[in-house]
PDB file of C-alpha atoms in Angstrom:
ATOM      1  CA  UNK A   1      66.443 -50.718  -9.489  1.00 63.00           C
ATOM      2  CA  UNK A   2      62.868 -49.167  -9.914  1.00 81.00           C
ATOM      3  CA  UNK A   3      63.150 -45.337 -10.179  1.00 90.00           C
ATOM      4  CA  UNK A   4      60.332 -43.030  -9.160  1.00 92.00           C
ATOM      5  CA  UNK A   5      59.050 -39.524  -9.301  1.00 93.00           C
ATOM      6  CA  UNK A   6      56.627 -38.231  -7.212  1.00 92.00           C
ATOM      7  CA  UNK A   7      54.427 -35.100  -8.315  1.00 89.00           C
ATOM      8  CA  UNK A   8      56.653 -35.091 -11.594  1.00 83.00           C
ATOM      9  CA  UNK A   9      55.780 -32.607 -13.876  1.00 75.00           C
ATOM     10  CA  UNK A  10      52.741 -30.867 -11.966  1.00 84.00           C
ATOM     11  CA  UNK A  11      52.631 -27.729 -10.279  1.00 89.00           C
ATOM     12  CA  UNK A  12      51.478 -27.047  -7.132  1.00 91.00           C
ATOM     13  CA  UNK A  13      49.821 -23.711  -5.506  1.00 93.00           C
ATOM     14  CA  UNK A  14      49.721 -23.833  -1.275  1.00 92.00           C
ATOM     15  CA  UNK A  15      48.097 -21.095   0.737  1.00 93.00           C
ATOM     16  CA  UNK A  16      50.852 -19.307   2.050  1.00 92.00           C
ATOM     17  CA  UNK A  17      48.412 -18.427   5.333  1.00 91.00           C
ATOM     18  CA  UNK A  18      49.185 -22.552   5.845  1.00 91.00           C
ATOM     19  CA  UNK A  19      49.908 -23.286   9.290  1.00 93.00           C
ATOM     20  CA  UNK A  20      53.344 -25.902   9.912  1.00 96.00           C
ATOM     21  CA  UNK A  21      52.089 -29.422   9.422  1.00 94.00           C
ATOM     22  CA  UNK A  22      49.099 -29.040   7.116  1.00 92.00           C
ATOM     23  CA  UNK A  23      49.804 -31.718   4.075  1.00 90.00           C
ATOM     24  CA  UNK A  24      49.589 -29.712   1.076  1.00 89.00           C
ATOM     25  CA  UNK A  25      50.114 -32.625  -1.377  1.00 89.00           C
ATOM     26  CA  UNK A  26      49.825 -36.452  -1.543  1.00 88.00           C
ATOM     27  CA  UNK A  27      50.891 -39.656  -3.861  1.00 90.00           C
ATOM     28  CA  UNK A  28      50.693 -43.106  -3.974  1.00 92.00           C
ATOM     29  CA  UNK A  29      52.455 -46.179  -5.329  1.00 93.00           C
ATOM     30  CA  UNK A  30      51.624 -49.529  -5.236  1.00 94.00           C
ATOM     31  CA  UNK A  31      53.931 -52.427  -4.705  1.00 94.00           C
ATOM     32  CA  UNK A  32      53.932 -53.232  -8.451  1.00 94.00           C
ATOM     33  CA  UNK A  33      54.945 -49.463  -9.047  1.00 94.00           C
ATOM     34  CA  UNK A  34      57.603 -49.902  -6.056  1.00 93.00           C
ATOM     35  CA  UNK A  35      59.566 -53.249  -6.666  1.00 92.00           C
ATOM     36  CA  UNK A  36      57.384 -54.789  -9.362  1.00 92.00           C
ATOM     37  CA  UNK A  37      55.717 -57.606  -7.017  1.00 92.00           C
ATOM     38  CA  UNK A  38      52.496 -57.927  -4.591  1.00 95.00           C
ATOM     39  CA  UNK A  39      54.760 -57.595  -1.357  1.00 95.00           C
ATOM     40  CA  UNK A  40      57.899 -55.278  -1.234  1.00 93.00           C
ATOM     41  CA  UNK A  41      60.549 -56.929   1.595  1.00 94.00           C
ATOM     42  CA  UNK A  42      62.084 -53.610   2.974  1.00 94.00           C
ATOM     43  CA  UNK A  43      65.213 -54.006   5.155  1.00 93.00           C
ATOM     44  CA  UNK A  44      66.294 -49.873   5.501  1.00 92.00           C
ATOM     45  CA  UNK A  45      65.913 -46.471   3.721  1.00 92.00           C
ATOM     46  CA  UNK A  46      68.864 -43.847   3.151  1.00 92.00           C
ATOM     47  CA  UNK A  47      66.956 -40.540   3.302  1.00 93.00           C
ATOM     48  CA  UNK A  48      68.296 -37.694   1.743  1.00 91.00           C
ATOM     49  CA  UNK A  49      67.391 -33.332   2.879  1.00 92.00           C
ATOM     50  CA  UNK A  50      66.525 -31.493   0.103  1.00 90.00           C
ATOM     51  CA  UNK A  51      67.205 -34.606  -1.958  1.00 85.00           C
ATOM     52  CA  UNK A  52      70.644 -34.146  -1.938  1.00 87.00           C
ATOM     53  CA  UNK A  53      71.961 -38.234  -0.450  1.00 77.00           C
ATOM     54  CA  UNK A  54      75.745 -36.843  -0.419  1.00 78.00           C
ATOM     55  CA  UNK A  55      74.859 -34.081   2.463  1.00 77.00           C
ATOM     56  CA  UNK A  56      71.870 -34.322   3.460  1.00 74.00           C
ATOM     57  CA  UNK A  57      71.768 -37.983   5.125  1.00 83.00           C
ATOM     58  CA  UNK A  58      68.894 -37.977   7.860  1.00 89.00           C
ATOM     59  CA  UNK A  59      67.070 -40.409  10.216  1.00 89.00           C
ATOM     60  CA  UNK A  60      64.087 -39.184   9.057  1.00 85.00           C
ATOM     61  CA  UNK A  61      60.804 -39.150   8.771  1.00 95.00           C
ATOM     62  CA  UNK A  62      60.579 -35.438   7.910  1.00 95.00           C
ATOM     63  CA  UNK A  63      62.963 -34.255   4.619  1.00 94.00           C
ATOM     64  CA  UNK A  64      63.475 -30.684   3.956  1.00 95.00           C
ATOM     65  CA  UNK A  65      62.710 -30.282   0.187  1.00 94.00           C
ATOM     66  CA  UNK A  66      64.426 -27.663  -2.362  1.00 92.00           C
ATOM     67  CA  UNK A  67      61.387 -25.386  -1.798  1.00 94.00           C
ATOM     68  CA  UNK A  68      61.268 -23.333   1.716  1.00 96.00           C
ATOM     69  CA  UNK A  69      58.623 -23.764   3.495  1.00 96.00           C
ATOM     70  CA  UNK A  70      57.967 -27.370   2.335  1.00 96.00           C
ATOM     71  CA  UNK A  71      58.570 -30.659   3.449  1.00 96.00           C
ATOM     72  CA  UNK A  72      58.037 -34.268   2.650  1.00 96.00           C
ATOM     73  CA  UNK A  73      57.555 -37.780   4.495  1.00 96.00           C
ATOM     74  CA  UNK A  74      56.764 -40.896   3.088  1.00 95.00           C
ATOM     75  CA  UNK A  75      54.315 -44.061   4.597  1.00 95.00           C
ATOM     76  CA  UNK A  76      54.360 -47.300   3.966  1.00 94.00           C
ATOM     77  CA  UNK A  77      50.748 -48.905   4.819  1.00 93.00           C
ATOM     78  CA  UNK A  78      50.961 -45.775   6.981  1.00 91.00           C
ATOM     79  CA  UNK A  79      54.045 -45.888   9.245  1.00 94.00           C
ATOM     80  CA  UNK A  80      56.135 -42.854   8.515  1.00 95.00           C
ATOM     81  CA  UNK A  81      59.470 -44.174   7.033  1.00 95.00           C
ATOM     82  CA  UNK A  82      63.215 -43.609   8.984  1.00 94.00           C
ATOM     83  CA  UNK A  83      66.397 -45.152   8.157  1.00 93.00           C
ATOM     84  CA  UNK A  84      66.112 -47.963  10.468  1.00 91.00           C
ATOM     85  CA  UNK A  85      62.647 -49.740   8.722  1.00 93.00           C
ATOM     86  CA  UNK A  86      62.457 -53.231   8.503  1.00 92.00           C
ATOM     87  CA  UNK A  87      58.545 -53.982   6.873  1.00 94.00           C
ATOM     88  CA  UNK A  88      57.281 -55.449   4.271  1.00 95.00           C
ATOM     89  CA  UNK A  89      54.886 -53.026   1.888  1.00 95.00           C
ATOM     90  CA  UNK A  90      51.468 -55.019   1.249  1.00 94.00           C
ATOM     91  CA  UNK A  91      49.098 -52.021   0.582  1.00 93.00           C
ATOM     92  CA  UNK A  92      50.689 -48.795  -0.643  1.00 93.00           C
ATOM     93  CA  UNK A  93      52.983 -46.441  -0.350  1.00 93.00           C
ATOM     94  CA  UNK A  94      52.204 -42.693   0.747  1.00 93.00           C
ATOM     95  CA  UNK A  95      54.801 -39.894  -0.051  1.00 94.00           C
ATOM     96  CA  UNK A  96      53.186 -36.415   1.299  1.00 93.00           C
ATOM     97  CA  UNK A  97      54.380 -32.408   1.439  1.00 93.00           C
ATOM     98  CA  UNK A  98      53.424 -30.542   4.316  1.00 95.00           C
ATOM     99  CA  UNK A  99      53.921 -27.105   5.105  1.00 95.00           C
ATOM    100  CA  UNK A 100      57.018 -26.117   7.699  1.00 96.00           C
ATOM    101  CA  UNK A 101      58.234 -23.510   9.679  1.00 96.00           C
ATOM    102  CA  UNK A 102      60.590 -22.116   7.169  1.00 96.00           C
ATOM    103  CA  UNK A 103      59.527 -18.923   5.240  1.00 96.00           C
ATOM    104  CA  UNK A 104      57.627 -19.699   2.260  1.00 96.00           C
ATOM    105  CA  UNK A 105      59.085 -19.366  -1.001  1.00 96.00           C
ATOM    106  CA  UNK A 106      58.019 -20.643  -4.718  1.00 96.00           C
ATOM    107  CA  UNK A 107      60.540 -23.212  -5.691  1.00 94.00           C
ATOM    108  CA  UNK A 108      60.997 -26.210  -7.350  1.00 92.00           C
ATOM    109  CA  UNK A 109      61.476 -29.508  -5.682  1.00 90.00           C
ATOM    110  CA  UNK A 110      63.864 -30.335  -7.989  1.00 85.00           C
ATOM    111  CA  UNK A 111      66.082 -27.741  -7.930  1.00 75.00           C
ATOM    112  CA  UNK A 112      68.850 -29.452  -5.928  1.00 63.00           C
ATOM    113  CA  UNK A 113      71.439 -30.992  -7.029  1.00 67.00           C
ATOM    114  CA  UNK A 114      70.202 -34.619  -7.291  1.00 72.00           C
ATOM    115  CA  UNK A 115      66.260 -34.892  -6.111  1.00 81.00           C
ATOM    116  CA  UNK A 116      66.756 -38.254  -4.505  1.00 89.00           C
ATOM    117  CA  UNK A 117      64.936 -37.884  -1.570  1.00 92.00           C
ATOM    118  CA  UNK A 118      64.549 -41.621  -0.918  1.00 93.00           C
ATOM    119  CA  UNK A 119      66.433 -44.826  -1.558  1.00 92.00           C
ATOM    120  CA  UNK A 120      64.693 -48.030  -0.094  1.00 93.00           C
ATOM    121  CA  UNK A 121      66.210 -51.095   0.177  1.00 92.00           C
ATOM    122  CA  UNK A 122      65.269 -54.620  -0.065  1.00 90.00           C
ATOM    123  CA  UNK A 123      67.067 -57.022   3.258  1.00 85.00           C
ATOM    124  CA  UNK A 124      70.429 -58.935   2.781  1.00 79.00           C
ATOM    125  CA  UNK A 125      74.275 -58.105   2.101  1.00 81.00           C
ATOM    126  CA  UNK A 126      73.386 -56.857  -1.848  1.00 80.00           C
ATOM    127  CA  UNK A 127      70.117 -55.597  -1.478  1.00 82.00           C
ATOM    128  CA  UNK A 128      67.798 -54.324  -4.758  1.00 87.00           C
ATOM    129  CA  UNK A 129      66.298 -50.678  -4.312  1.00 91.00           C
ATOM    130  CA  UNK A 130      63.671 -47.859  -5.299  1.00 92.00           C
ATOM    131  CA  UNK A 131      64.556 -44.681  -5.174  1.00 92.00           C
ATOM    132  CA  UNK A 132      62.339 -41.655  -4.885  1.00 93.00           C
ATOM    133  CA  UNK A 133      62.596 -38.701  -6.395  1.00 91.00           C
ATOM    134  CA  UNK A 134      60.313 -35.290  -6.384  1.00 93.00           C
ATOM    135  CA  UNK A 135      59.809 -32.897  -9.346  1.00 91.00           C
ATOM    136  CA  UNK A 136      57.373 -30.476  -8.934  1.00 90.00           C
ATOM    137  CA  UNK A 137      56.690 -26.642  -9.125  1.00 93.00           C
ATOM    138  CA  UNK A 138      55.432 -25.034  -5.812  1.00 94.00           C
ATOM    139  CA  UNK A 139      53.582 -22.102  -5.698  1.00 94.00           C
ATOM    140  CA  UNK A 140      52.496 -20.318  -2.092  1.00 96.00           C
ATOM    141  CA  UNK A 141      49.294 -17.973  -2.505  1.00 96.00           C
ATOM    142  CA  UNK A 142      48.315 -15.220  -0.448  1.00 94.00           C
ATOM    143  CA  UNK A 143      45.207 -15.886   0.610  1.00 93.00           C
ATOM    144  CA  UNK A 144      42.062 -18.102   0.732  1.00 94.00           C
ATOM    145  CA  UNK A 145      38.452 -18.114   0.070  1.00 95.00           C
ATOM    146  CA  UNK A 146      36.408 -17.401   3.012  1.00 94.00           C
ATOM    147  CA  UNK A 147      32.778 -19.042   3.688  1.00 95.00           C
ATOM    148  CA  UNK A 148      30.274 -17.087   5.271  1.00 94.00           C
ATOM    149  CA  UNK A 149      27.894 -18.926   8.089  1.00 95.00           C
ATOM    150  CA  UNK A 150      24.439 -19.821   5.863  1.00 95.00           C
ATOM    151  CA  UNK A 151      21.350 -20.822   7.878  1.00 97.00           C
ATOM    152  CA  UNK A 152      18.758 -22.398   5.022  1.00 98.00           C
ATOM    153  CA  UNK A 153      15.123 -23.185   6.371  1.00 98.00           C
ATOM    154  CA  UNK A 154      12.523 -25.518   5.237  1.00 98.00           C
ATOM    155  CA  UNK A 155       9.269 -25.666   5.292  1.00 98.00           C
ATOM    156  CA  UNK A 156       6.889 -26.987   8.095  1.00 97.00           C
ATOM    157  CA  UNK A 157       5.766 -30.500   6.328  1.00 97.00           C
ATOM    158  CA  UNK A 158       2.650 -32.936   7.912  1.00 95.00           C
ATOM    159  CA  UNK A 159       4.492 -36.448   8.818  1.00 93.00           C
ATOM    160  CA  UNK A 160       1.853 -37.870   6.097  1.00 94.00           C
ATOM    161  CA  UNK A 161       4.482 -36.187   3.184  1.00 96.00           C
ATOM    162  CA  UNK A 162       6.970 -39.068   3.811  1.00 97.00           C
ATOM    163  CA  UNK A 163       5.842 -42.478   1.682  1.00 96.00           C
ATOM    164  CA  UNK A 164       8.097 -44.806   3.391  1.00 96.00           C
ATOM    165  CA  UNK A 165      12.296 -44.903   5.010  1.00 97.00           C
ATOM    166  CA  UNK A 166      14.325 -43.121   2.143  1.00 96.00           C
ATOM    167  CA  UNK A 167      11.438 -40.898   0.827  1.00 97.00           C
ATOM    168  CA  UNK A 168      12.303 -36.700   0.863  1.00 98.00           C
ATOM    169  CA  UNK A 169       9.844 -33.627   1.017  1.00 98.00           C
ATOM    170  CA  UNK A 170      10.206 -30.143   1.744  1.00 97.00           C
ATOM    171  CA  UNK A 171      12.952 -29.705  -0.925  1.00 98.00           C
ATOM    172  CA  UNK A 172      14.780 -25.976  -1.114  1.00 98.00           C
ATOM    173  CA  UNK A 173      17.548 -24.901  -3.480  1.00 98.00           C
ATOM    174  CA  UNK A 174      20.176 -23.056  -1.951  1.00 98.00           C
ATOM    175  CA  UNK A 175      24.016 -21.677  -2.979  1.00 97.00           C
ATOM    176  CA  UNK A 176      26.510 -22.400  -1.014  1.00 97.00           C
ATOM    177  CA  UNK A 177      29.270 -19.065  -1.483  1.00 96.00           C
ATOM    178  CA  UNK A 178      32.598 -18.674  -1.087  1.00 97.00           C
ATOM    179  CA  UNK A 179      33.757 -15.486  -1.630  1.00 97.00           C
ATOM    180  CA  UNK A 180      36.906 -13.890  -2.546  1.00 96.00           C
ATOM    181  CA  UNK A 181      38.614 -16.923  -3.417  1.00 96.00           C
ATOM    182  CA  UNK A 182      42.429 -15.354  -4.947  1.00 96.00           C
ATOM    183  CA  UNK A 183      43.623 -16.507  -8.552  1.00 96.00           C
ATOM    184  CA  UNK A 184      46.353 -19.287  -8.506  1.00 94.00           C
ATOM    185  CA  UNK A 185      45.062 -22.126  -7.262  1.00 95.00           C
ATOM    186  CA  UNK A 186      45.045 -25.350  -9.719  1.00 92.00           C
ATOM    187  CA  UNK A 187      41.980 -26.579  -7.730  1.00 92.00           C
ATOM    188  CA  UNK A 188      39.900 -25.520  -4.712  1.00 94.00           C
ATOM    189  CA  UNK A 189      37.483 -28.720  -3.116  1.00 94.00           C
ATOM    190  CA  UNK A 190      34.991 -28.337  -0.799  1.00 95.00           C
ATOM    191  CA  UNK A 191      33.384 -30.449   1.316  1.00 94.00           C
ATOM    192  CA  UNK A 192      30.667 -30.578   4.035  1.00 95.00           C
ATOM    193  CA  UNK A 193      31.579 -32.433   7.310  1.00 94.00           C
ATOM    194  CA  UNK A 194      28.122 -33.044   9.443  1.00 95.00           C
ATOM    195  CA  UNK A 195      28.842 -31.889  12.961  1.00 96.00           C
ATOM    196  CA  UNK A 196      26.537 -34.415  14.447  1.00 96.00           C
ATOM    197  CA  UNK A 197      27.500 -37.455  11.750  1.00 94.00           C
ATOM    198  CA  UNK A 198      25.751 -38.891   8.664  1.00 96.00           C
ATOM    199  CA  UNK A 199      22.998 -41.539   8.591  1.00 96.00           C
ATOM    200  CA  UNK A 200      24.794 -44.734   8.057  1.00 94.00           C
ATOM    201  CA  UNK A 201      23.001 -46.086   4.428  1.00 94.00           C
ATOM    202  CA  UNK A 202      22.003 -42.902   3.565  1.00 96.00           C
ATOM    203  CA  UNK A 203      24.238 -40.984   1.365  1.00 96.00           C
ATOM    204  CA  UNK A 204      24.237 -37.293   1.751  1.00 97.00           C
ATOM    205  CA  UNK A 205      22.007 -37.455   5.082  1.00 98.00           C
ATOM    206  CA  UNK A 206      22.894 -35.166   7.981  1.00 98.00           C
ATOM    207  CA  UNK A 207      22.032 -36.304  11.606  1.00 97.00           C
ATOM    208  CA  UNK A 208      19.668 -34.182  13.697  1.00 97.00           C
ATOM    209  CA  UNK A 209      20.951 -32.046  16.274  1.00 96.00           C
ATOM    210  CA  UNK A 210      20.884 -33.077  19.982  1.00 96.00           C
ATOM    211  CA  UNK A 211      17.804 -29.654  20.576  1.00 97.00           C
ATOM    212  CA  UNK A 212      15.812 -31.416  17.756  1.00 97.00           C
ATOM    213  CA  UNK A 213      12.856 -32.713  18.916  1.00 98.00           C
ATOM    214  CA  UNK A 214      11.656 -34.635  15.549  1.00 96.00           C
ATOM    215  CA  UNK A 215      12.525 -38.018  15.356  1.00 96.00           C
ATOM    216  CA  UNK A 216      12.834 -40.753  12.697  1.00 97.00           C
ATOM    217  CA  UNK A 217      14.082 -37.831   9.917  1.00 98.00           C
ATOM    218  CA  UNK A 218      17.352 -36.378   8.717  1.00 98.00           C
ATOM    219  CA  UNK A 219      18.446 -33.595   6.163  1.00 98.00           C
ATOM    220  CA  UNK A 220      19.673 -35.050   3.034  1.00 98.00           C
ATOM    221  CA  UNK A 221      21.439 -32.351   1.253  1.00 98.00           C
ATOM    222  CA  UNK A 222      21.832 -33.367  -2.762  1.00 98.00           C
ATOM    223  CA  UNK A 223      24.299 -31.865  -5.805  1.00 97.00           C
ATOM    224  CA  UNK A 224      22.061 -28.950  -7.031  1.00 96.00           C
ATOM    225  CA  UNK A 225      23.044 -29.293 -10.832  1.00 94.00           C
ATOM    226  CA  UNK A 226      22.411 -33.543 -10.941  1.00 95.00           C
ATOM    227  CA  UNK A 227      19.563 -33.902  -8.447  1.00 95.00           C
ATOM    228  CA  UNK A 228      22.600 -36.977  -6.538  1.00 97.00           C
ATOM    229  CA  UNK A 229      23.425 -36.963  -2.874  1.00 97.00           C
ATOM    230  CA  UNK A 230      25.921 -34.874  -2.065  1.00 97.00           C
ATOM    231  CA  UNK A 231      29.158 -36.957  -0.724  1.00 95.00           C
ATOM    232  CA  UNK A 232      29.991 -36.193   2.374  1.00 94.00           C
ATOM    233  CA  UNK A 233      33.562 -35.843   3.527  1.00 90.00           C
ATOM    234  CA  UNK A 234      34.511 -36.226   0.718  1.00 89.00           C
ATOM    235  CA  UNK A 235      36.595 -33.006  -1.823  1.00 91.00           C
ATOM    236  CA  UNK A 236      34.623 -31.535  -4.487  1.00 95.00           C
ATOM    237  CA  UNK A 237      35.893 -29.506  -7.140  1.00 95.00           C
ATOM    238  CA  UNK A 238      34.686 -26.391  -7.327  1.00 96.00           C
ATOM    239  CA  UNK A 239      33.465 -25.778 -10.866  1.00 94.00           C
ATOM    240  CA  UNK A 240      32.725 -22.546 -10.483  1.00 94.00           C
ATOM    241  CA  UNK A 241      36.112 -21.370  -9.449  1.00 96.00           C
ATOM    242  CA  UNK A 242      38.438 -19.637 -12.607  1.00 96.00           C
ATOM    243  CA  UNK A 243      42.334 -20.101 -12.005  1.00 94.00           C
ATOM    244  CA  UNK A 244      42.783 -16.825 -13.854  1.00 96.00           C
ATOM    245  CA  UNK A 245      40.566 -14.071 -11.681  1.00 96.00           C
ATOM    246  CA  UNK A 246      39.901 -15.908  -8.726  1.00 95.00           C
ATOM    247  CA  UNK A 247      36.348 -14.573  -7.675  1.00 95.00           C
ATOM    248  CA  UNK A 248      33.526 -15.428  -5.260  1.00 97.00           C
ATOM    249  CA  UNK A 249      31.765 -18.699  -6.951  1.00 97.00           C
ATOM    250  CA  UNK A 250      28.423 -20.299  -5.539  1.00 96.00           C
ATOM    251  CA  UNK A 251      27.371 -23.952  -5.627  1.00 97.00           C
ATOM    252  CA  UNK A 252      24.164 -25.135  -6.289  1.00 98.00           C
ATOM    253  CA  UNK A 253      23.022 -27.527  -3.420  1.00 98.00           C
ATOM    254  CA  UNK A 254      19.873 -28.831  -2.596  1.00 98.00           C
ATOM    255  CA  UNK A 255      17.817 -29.419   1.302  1.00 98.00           C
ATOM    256  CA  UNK A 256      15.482 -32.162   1.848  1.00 98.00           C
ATOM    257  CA  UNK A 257      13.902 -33.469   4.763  1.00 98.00           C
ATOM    258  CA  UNK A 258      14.050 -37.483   4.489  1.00 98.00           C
ATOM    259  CA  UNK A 259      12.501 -40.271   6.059  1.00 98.00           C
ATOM    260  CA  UNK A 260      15.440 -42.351   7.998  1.00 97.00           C
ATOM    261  CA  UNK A 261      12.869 -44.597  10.139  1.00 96.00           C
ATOM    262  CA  UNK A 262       9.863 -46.203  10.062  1.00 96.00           C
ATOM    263  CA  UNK A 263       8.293 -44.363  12.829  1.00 95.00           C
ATOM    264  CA  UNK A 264       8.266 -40.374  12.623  1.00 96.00           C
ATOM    265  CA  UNK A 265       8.060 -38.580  15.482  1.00 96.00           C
ATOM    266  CA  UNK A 266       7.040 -34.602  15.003  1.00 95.00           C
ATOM    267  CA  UNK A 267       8.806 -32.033  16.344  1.00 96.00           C
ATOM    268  CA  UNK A 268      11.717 -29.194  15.906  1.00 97.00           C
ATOM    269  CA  UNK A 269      14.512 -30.574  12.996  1.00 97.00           C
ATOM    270  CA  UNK A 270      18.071 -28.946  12.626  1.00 97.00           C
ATOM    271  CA  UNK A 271      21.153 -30.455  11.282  1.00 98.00           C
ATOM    272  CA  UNK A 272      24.879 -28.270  10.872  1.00 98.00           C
ATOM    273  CA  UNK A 273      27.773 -29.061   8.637  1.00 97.00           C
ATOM    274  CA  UNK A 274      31.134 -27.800   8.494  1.00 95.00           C
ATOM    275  CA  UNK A 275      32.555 -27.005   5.696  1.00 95.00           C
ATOM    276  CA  UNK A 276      36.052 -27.412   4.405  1.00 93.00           C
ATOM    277  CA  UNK A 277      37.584 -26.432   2.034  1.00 91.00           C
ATOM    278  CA  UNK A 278      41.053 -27.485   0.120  1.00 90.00           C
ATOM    279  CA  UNK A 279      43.453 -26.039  -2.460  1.00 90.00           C
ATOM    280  CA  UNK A 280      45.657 -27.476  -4.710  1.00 86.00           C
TER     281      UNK A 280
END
């Protein structure tokens, strides 16, 4: 009977400002890790409340944990798991916390009085099973950073700049701020989602905004420290940011026009990302 523990020995800090359903935390097995084979036959699941299978017996999905204010599902290949599933796991499986409406509290998920939060079970009369159990420290901190709006604004350039599709001009360094991020957090990411979508085959490329009148160009916005295209939607850690004192860190980043056609059209060119960030 495979035994596992998800978010064993790590602690975890959650804005406390975290609205009910936000997932806070995520892990992942794969079928090896869960019954030791490719493919995991599943016949049912006996899901336990705040991991506690003698009085805390559920339908599921959604498990109260031993920390208020938290909760905890699990997916396999990404249908949320009750006591009636009958599957077969070929991918992976998910087990996530998310925020509820109880008060917040720090805590520790395993706390209870047993921390088996999930017993799955193989088909027939004497089934094999995996059980699940959470360890973890929670921390909920008051507060998050907050991101000003930033406009940055590059130079007029003549179309006869660009050498070819993938070529850049007008560069212009930039920090993006955050500021009064509070001490606590293990990790803050950030990330910039493009409001109007990327370039597809163009990493880090931002698509021009429906007023633009250019045509045949995005803004490619690159890691200021390596000179790389900046992922997009996609967490960064935040380098800058000190667990200890918290603060108001800036990341480098870096604006280029770039050529995404073979025909440029001249005219007006504005992109917009959102960004987002995440704390761990």
């Amino acid at each position: 009977m495979p035994s596992l523990t998800a978010f064993g020995n790590t602690s975890i800090a959650i804005p406390s400002s975290a609205p009910p359903g936000t997932i806070v935390a995520r892990q992942y097995f794969t079928p090896q890790e869960f019954c030791g084979a490719n493919t995991c036959k599943i016949g049912s699941a006996t899901l336990s409340h705040k991991g506690n299978f003698v009085t805390g017996s559920t339908s599921g999905p959604d498990l109260e944990t031993n920390v208020s204010g938290l909760s905890t599902r699990m997916l396999i290949d990404g249908v949320p798991v009750t006591q009636s599933i009958s599957t077969t796991l070929r991918n992976r499986v998910e087990v996530q916390l998310f925020r509820d409406s109880r008060t917040p509290k720090n805590g520790s998920l395993n706390s209870g009085s047993f921390s088996l939060y999930y017993q799955i079970w193989g088909p027939g009369w004497i089934p094999d099973s995996t059980v699940v159990y959470l360890s973890a420290k929670v921390s909920f901190i008051n507060g998050t950073c907050s991101v000003p709006d930033q406009t940055v604004t590059l130079p007029p350039v003549q179309q006869n700049a660009f050498s070819g599709v993938g070529s850049t001009t007008g560069t212009v360094d930039f920090q993006l701020r955050l500021n009064n991020c509070p001490a606590g957090y293990n990790r803050i990411g950030y990330q910039l989602s493009p409001l109007d979508g990327a370039v597809a085959g163009s990493p880090g490329t931002l698509q021009l905004r429906p007023e633009s009148t250019a045509a045949g160009v995005g803004i490619r916005i690159d890691d200021g420290m390596t000179g790389s295209p900046l992922p997009l939607q996609h967490s960064i850690t935040v380098t800058g940011y000190n667990k200890n004192t918290g603060g108001s860190p800036s990341i480098p980043l870096r604006a280029s026009y770039i050529q995404t056609d073979t025909m440029i059209k001249g005219g007006s060119v504005r992109a917009a990302a959102q960004v987002l960030l995440d704390y761990r």
